[in-house]
Amino acid sequence: MSSLFTDGLVIPALALALIGWLVPRGLSLVFPEGVRPLFVLAFVATLIMLMLGMAFFVILYVAQGVPLAALFEPGIASGVVHFLRLGLISALLWGPIMILSVAGLPRTWVKETW
């Protein structure tokens, strides 16, 4: 199962897409209703997804047998930039799903109207 998760593209892509759907839904439980809070929620969800995307790729590297020390051997900043770039590229997978999730949140509002 581990090689199926790390070697393939479909399962990691589905995992990122699912997380992209769930993060805004989870944040909506904490944030108040309204248009301004919705925009703040979208920004916070983007930052969280970027960090989760970076962590996701670190986990994939380690699962494939690359030692964690080797990932950051050229330097911490270099490693962070590399994984930040991968996290930004992963936004192609989770970004549209997250936008749809955020756009559907006003339907659940009780106090505010769009």
Short mmCIF file of N, CA and C in Angstrom, two decimals, residues 58-96:
data_model
loop_
_atom_site.label_atom_id
_atom_site.label_comp_id
_atom_site.label_asym_id
_atom_site.label_seq_id
_atom_site.Cartn_x
_atom_site.Cartn_y
_atom_site.Cartn_z
N VAL A 58 7.14 16.44 1.83
CA VAL A 58 8.20 15.94 2.71
C VAL A 58 7.90 14.50 3.09
N ILE A 59 6.65 14.21 3.43
CA ILE A 59 6.26 12.85 3.79
C ILE A 59 6.44 11.90 2.61
N LEU A 60 6.09 12.35 1.40
CA LEU A 60 6.28 11.50 0.22
C LEU A 60 7.75 11.19 -0.03
N TYR A 61 8.62 12.19 0.13
CA TYR A 61 10.05 11.96 -0.03
C TYR A 61 10.55 10.94 0.99
N VAL A 62 10.17 11.12 2.25
CA VAL A 62 10.63 10.22 3.31
C VAL A 62 10.07 8.82 3.10
N ALA A 63 8.82 8.72 2.65
CA ALA A 63 8.21 7.42 2.41
C ALA A 63 8.90 6.66 1.28
N GLN A 64 9.51 7.39 0.36
CA GLN A 64 10.23 6.75 -0.72
C GLN A 64 11.66 6.40 -0.34
N GLY A 65 12.06 6.70 0.87
CA GLY A 65 13.36 6.28 1.36
C GLY A 65 14.42 7.36 1.42
N VAL A 66 14.08 8.60 1.13
CA VAL A 66 15.05 9.68 1.21
C VAL A 66 15.14 10.11 2.67
N PRO A 67 16.34 10.10 3.24
CA PRO A 67 16.48 10.53 4.64
C PRO A 67 16.13 12.01 4.80
N LEU A 68 15.52 12.33 5.91
CA LEU A 68 15.11 13.70 6.17
C LEU A 68 16.32 14.64 6.20
N ALA A 69 17.43 14.17 6.71
CA ALA A 69 18.63 15.00 6.74
C ALA A 69 19.12 15.33 5.33
N ALA A 70 18.94 14.41 4.40
CA ALA A 70 19.38 14.64 3.02
C ALA A 70 18.51 15.68 2.33
N LEU A 71 17.26 15.81 2.75
CA LEU A 71 16.38 16.79 2.13
C LEU A 71 16.84 18.22 2.41
N PHE A 72 17.40 18.42 3.58
CA PHE A 72 17.81 19.76 3.99
C PHE A 72 19.33 19.89 4.07
N GLU A 73 20.04 18.99 3.41
CA GLU A 73 21.51 19.04 3.42
C GLU A 73 22.07 20.32 2.80
N PRO A 74 21.50 20.81 1.67
CA PRO A 74 22.04 22.05 1.11
C PRO A 74 21.78 23.27 1.99
N GLY A 75 20.92 23.14 2.93
CA GLY A 75 20.58 24.24 3.84
C GLY A 75 19.08 24.25 4.11
N ILE A 76 18.72 24.77 5.25
CA ILE A 76 17.31 24.83 5.63
C ILE A 76 16.54 25.71 4.65
N ALA A 77 17.09 26.87 4.34
CA ALA A 77 16.39 27.80 3.44
C ALA A 77 16.19 27.18 2.06
N SER A 78 17.21 26.50 1.57
CA SER A 78 17.10 25.86 0.26
C SER A 78 16.03 24.78 0.27
N GLY A 79 15.98 24.00 1.33
CA GLY A 79 14.97 22.95 1.45
C GLY A 79 13.57 23.52 1.55
N VAL A 80 13.42 24.58 2.32
CA VAL A 80 12.11 25.21 2.48
C VAL A 80 11.64 25.79 1.14
N VAL A 81 12.56 26.43 0.42
CA VAL A 81 12.20 26.99 -0.89
C VAL A 81 11.78 25.88 -1.85
N HIS A 82 12.49 24.76 -1.82
CA HIS A 82 12.14 23.63 -2.69
C HIS A 82 10.74 23.12 -2.39
N PHE A 83 10.45 22.92 -1.12
CA PHE A 83 9.14 22.40 -0.75
C PHE A 83 8.05 23.46 -0.88
N LEU A 84 8.39 24.73 -0.75
CA LEU A 84 7.44 25.80 -1.01
C LEU A 84 7.04 25.80 -2.48
N ARG A 85 8.02 25.59 -3.35
CA ARG A 85 7.74 25.50 -4.78
C ARG A 85 6.83 24.31 -5.08
N LEU A 86 7.11 23.17 -4.45
CA LEU A 86 6.24 22.00 -4.65
C LEU A 86 4.84 22.24 -4.10
N GLY A 87 4.75 22.94 -2.96
CA GLY A 87 3.44 23.27 -2.40
C GLY A 87 2.65 24.19 -3.30
N LEU A 88 3.34 25.14 -3.93
CA LEU A 88 2.67 26.04 -4.87
C LEU A 88 2.21 25.30 -6.12
N ILE A 89 3.02 24.36 -6.59
CA ILE A 89 2.63 23.56 -7.75
C ILE A 89 1.43 22.68 -7.40
N SER A 90 1.40 22.19 -6.17
CA SER A 90 0.27 21.34 -5.77
C SER A 90 -1.04 22.12 -5.70
N ALA A 91 -0.95 23.47 -5.69
CA ALA A 91 -2.16 24.29 -5.70
C ALA A 91 -2.97 24.08 -6.97
N LEU A 92 -2.33 23.57 -8.01
CA LEU A 92 -3.07 23.23 -9.22
C LEU A 92 -4.07 22.11 -8.95
N LEU A 93 -3.79 21.28 -7.95
CA LEU A 93 -4.69 20.18 -7.60
C LEU A 93 -5.75 20.62 -6.59
N TRP A 94 -5.31 21.26 -5.51
CA TRP A 94 -6.25 21.57 -4.45
C TRP A 94 -6.90 22.93 -4.60
N GLY A 95 -6.33 23.82 -5.38
CA GLY A 95 -6.86 25.18 -5.51
C GLY A 95 -8.29 25.24 -6.03
N PRO A 96 -8.57 24.64 -7.18
CA PRO A 96 -9.95 24.70 -7.69
C PRO A 96 -10.96 24.04 -6.74
#
